[in-house]
PDB file of C-alpha atoms in Angstrom:
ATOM      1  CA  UNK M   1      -4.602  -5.986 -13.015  1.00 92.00           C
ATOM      2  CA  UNK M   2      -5.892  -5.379  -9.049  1.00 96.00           C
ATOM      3  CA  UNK M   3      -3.700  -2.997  -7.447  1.00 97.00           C
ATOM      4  CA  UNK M   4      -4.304  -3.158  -3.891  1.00 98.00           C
ATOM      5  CA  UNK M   5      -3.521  -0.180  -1.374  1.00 98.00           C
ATOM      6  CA  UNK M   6      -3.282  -0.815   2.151  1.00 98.00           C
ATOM      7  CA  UNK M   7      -2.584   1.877   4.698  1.00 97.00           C
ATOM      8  CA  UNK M   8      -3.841   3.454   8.107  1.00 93.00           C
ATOM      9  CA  UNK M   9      -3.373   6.335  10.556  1.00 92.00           C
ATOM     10  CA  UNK M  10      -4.224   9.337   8.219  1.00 94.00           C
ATOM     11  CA  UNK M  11      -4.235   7.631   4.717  1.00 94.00           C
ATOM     12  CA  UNK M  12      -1.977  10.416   3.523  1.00 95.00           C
ATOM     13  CA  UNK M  13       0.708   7.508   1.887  1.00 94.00           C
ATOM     14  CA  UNK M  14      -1.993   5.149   0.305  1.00 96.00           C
ATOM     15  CA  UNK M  15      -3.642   8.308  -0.995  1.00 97.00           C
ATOM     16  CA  UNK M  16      -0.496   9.916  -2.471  1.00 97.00           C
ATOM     17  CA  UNK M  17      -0.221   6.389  -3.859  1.00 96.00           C
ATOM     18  CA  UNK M  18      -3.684   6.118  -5.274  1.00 97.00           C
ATOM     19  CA  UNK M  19      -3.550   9.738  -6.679  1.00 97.00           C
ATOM     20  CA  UNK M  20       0.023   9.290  -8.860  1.00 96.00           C
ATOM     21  CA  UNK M  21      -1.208   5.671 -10.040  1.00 95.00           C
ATOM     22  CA  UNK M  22      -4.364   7.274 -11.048  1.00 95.00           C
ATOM     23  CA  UNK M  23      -2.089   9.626 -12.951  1.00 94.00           C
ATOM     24  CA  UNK M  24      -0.128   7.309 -14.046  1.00 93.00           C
ATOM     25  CA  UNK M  25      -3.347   6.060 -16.372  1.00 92.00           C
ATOM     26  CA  UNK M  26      -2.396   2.900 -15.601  1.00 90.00           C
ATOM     27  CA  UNK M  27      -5.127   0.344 -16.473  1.00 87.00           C
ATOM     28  CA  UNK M  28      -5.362  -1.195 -13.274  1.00 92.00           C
ATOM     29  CA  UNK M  29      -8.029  -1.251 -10.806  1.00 96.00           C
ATOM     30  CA  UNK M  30      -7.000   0.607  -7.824  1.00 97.00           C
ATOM     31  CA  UNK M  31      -8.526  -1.146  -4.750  1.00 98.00           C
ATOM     32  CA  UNK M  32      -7.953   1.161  -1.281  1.00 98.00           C
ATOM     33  CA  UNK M  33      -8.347  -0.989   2.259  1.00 98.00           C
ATOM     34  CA  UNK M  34      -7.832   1.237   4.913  1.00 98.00           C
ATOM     35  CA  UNK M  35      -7.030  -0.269   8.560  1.00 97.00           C
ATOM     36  CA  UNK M  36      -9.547   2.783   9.545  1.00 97.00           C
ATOM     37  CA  UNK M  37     -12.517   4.625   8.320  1.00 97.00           C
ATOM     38  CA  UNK M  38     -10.020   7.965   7.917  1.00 97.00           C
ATOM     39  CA  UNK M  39      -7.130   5.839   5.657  1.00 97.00           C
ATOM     40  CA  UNK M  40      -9.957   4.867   3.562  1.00 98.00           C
ATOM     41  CA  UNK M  41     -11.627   8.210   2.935  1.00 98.00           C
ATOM     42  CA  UNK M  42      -8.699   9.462   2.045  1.00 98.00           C
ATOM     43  CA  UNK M  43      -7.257   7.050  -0.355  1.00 98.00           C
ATOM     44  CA  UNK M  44     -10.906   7.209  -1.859  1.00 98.00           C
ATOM     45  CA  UNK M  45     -11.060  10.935  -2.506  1.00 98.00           C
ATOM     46  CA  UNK M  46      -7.786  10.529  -4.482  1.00 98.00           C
ATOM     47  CA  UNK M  47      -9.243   8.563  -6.623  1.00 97.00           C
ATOM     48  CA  UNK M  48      -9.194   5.122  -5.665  1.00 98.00           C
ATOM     49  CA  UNK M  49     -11.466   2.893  -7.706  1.00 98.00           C
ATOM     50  CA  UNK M  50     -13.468   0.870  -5.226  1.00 98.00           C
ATOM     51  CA  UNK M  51     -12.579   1.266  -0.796  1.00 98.00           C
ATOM     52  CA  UNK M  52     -13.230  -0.963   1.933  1.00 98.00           C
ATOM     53  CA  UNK M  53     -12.442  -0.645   5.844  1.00 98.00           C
ATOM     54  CA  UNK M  54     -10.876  -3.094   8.403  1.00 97.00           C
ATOM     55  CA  UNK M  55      -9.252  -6.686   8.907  1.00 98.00           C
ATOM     56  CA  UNK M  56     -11.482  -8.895   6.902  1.00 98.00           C
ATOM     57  CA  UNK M  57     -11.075  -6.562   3.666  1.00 98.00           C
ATOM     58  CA  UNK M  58      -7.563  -6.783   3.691  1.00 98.00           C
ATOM     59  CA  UNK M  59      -7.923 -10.627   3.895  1.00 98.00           C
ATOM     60  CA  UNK M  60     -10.266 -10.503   1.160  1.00 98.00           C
ATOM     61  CA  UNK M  61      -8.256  -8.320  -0.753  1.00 98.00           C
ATOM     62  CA  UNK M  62      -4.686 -10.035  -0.761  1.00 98.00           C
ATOM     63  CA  UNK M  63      -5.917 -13.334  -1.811  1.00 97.00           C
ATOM     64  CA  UNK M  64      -6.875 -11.887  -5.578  1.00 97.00           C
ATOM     65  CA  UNK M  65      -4.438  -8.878  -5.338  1.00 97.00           C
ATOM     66  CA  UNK M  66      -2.039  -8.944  -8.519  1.00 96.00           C
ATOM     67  CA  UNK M  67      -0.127  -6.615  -6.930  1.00 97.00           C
ATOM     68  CA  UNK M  68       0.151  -5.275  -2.752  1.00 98.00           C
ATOM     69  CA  UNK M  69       1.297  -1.626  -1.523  1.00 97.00           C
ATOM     70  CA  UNK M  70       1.411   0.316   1.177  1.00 96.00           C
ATOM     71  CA  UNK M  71       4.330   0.769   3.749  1.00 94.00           C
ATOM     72  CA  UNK M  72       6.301  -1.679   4.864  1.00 93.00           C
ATOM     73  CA  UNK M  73       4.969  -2.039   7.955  1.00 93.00           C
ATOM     74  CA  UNK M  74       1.986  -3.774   7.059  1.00 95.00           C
ATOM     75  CA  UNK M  75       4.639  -6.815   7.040  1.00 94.00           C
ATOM     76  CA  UNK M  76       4.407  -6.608  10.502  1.00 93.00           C
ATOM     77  CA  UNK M  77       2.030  -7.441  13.072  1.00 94.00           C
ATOM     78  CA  UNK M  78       0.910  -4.457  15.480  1.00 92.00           C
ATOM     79  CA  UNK M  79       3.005  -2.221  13.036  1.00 91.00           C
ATOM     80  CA  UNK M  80       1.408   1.147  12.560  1.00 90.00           C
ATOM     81  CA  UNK M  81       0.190   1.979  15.876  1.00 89.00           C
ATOM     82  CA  UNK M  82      -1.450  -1.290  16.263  1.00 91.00           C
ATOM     83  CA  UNK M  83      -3.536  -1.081  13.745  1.00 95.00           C
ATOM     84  CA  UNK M  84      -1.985  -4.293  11.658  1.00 95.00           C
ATOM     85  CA  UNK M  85      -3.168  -7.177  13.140  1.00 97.00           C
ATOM     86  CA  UNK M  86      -1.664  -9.873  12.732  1.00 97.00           C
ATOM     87  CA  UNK M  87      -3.922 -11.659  10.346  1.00 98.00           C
ATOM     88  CA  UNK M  88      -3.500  -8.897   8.124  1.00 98.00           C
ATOM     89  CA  UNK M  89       0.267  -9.352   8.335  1.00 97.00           C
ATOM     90  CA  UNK M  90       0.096 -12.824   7.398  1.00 98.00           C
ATOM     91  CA  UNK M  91      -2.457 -11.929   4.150  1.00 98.00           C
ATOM     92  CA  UNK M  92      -0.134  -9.502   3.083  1.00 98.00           C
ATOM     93  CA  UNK M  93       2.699 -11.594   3.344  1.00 97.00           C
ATOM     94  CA  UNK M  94       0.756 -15.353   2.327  1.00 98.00           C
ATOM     95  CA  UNK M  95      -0.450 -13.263  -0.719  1.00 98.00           C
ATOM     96  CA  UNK M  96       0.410 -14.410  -4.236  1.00 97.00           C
ATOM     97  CA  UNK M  97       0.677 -10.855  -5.275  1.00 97.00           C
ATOM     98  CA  UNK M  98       3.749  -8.692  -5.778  1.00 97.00           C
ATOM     99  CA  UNK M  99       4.269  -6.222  -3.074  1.00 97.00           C
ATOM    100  CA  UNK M 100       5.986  -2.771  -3.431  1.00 96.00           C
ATOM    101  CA  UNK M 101       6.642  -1.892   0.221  1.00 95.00           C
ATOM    102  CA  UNK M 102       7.395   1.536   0.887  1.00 92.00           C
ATOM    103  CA  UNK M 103      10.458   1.981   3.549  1.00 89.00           C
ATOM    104  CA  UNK M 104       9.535   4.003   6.592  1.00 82.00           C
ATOM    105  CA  UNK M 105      12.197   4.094   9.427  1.00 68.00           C
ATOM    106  CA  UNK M 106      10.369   4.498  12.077  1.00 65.00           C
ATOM    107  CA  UNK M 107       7.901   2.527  14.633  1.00 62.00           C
ATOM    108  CA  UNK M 108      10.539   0.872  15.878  1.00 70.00           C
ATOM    109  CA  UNK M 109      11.513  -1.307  12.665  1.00 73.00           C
ATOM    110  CA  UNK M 110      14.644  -0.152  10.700  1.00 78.00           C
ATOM    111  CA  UNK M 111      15.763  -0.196   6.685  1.00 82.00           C
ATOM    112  CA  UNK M 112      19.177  -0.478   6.884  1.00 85.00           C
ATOM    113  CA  UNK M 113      21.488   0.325   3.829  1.00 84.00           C
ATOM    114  CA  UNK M 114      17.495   2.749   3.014  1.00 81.00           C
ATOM    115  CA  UNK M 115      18.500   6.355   3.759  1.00 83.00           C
ATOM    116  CA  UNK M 116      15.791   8.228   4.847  1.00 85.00           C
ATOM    117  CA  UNK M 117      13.869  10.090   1.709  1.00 88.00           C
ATOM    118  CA  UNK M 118      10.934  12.636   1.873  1.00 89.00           C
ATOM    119  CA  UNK M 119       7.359  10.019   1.659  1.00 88.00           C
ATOM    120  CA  UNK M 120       6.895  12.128  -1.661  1.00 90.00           C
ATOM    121  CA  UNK M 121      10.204  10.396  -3.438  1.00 91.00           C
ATOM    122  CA  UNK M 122       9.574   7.255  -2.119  1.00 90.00           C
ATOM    123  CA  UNK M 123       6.328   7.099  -3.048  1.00 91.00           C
ATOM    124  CA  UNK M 124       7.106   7.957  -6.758  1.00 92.00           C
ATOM    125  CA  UNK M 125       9.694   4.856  -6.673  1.00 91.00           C
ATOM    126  CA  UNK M 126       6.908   3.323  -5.577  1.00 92.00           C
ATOM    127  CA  UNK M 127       4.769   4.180  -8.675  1.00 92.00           C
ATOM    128  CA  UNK M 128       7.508   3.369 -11.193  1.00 92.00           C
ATOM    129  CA  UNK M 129       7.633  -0.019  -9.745  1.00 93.00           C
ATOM    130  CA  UNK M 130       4.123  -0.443 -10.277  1.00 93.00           C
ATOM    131  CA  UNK M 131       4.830   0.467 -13.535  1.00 91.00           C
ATOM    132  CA  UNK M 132       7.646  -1.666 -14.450  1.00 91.00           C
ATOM    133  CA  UNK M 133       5.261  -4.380 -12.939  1.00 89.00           C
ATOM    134  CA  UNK M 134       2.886  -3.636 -15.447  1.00 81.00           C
ATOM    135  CA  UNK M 135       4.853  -4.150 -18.331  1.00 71.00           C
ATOM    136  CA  UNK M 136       5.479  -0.117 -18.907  1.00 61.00           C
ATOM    137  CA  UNK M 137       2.044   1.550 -19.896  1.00 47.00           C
ATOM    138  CA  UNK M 138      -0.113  -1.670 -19.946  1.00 43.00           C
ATOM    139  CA  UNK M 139      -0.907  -3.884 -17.031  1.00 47.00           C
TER     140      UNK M 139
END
C-alpha cells in the first residue's frame, strides 16, 4: 500500500503522522510531499520512506496514492498560507485514493459539529484510520 503525506508550513503534522505510522509497523510505504523544502525535511527525518518537494510531486503522487493524508486543508485551494495551489487541490481531491483529512479550524475554513482537539489526538485518529484502512495490521 502507498501512503501518501502531504503537508506544509513547518511539517510538524505530516511528520507526527509519518513518525506514529512508522510505529505503527504498518507495511505501507510512507511517501512525504511537502508544499516546501522545510515540510519535507521534516516529515523525512521522522521516518518517511521516500520525500519529494512542490506542486508537480503532489500531482504525481495522488494519481497512484492508495491512500491521501494530511490536513484538511489541502482540499482547498490557497489553504495553508497559500501554499496549496490549486492544482494540488484538485489531485488531492480527483485522486482515487482514500483520504484521512485531519480537521484544523482555522485559516478561515470551519469543522462544524469537530470540537477542537490537541493536533496530537487528532493525529492518532488519524493513524487508526489508516489502520482500519489497512485491514488491521496488514495493508
Amino acid at each position: 500500500m502507498k501512503l501518501v503525506i502531504i503537508d506544509g508550513q513547518s511539517g510538524r503534522m505530516g511528520a507526527l503522522l509519518a513518525e506514529r505510522i512508522k510505529a505503527a509497523k504498518l507495511p505501507c510505504e510512507v511517501l512525504a510531499v511537502g508544499t516546501n523544502a522545510i515540510a519535507t525535511a521534516a516529515m523525512m527525518k521522522a521516518g518517511a520512506d521516500q520525500g519529494a518537494t512542490g506542486e508537480n510531486p503532489v500531482l504525481v503522487a495522488c494519481r497512484t496514492a492508495d491512500v491521501i493524508a494530511g490536513p484538511i486543508g489541502i482540499l482547498s485551494a490557497d489553504a495553508l498560507l497559500g501554499e496549496i495551489t490549486p492544482a494540488m487541490a484538485a489531485a488531492v481531491c480527483q485522486s482515487g485514493a482514500k483520504r484521512v483529512l485531519i480537521p484544523v479550524n482555522h485559516c478561515d475554513n470551519y469543522i462544524v459539529g469537530v470540537p477542537e482537539q490537541p493536533i496530537g489526538d487528532l493525529v492518532a485518529a488519524a493513524v487508526l484510520k489508516v489502520t482500519d484502512l489497512c485491514g488491521g495490521s496488514s495493508c
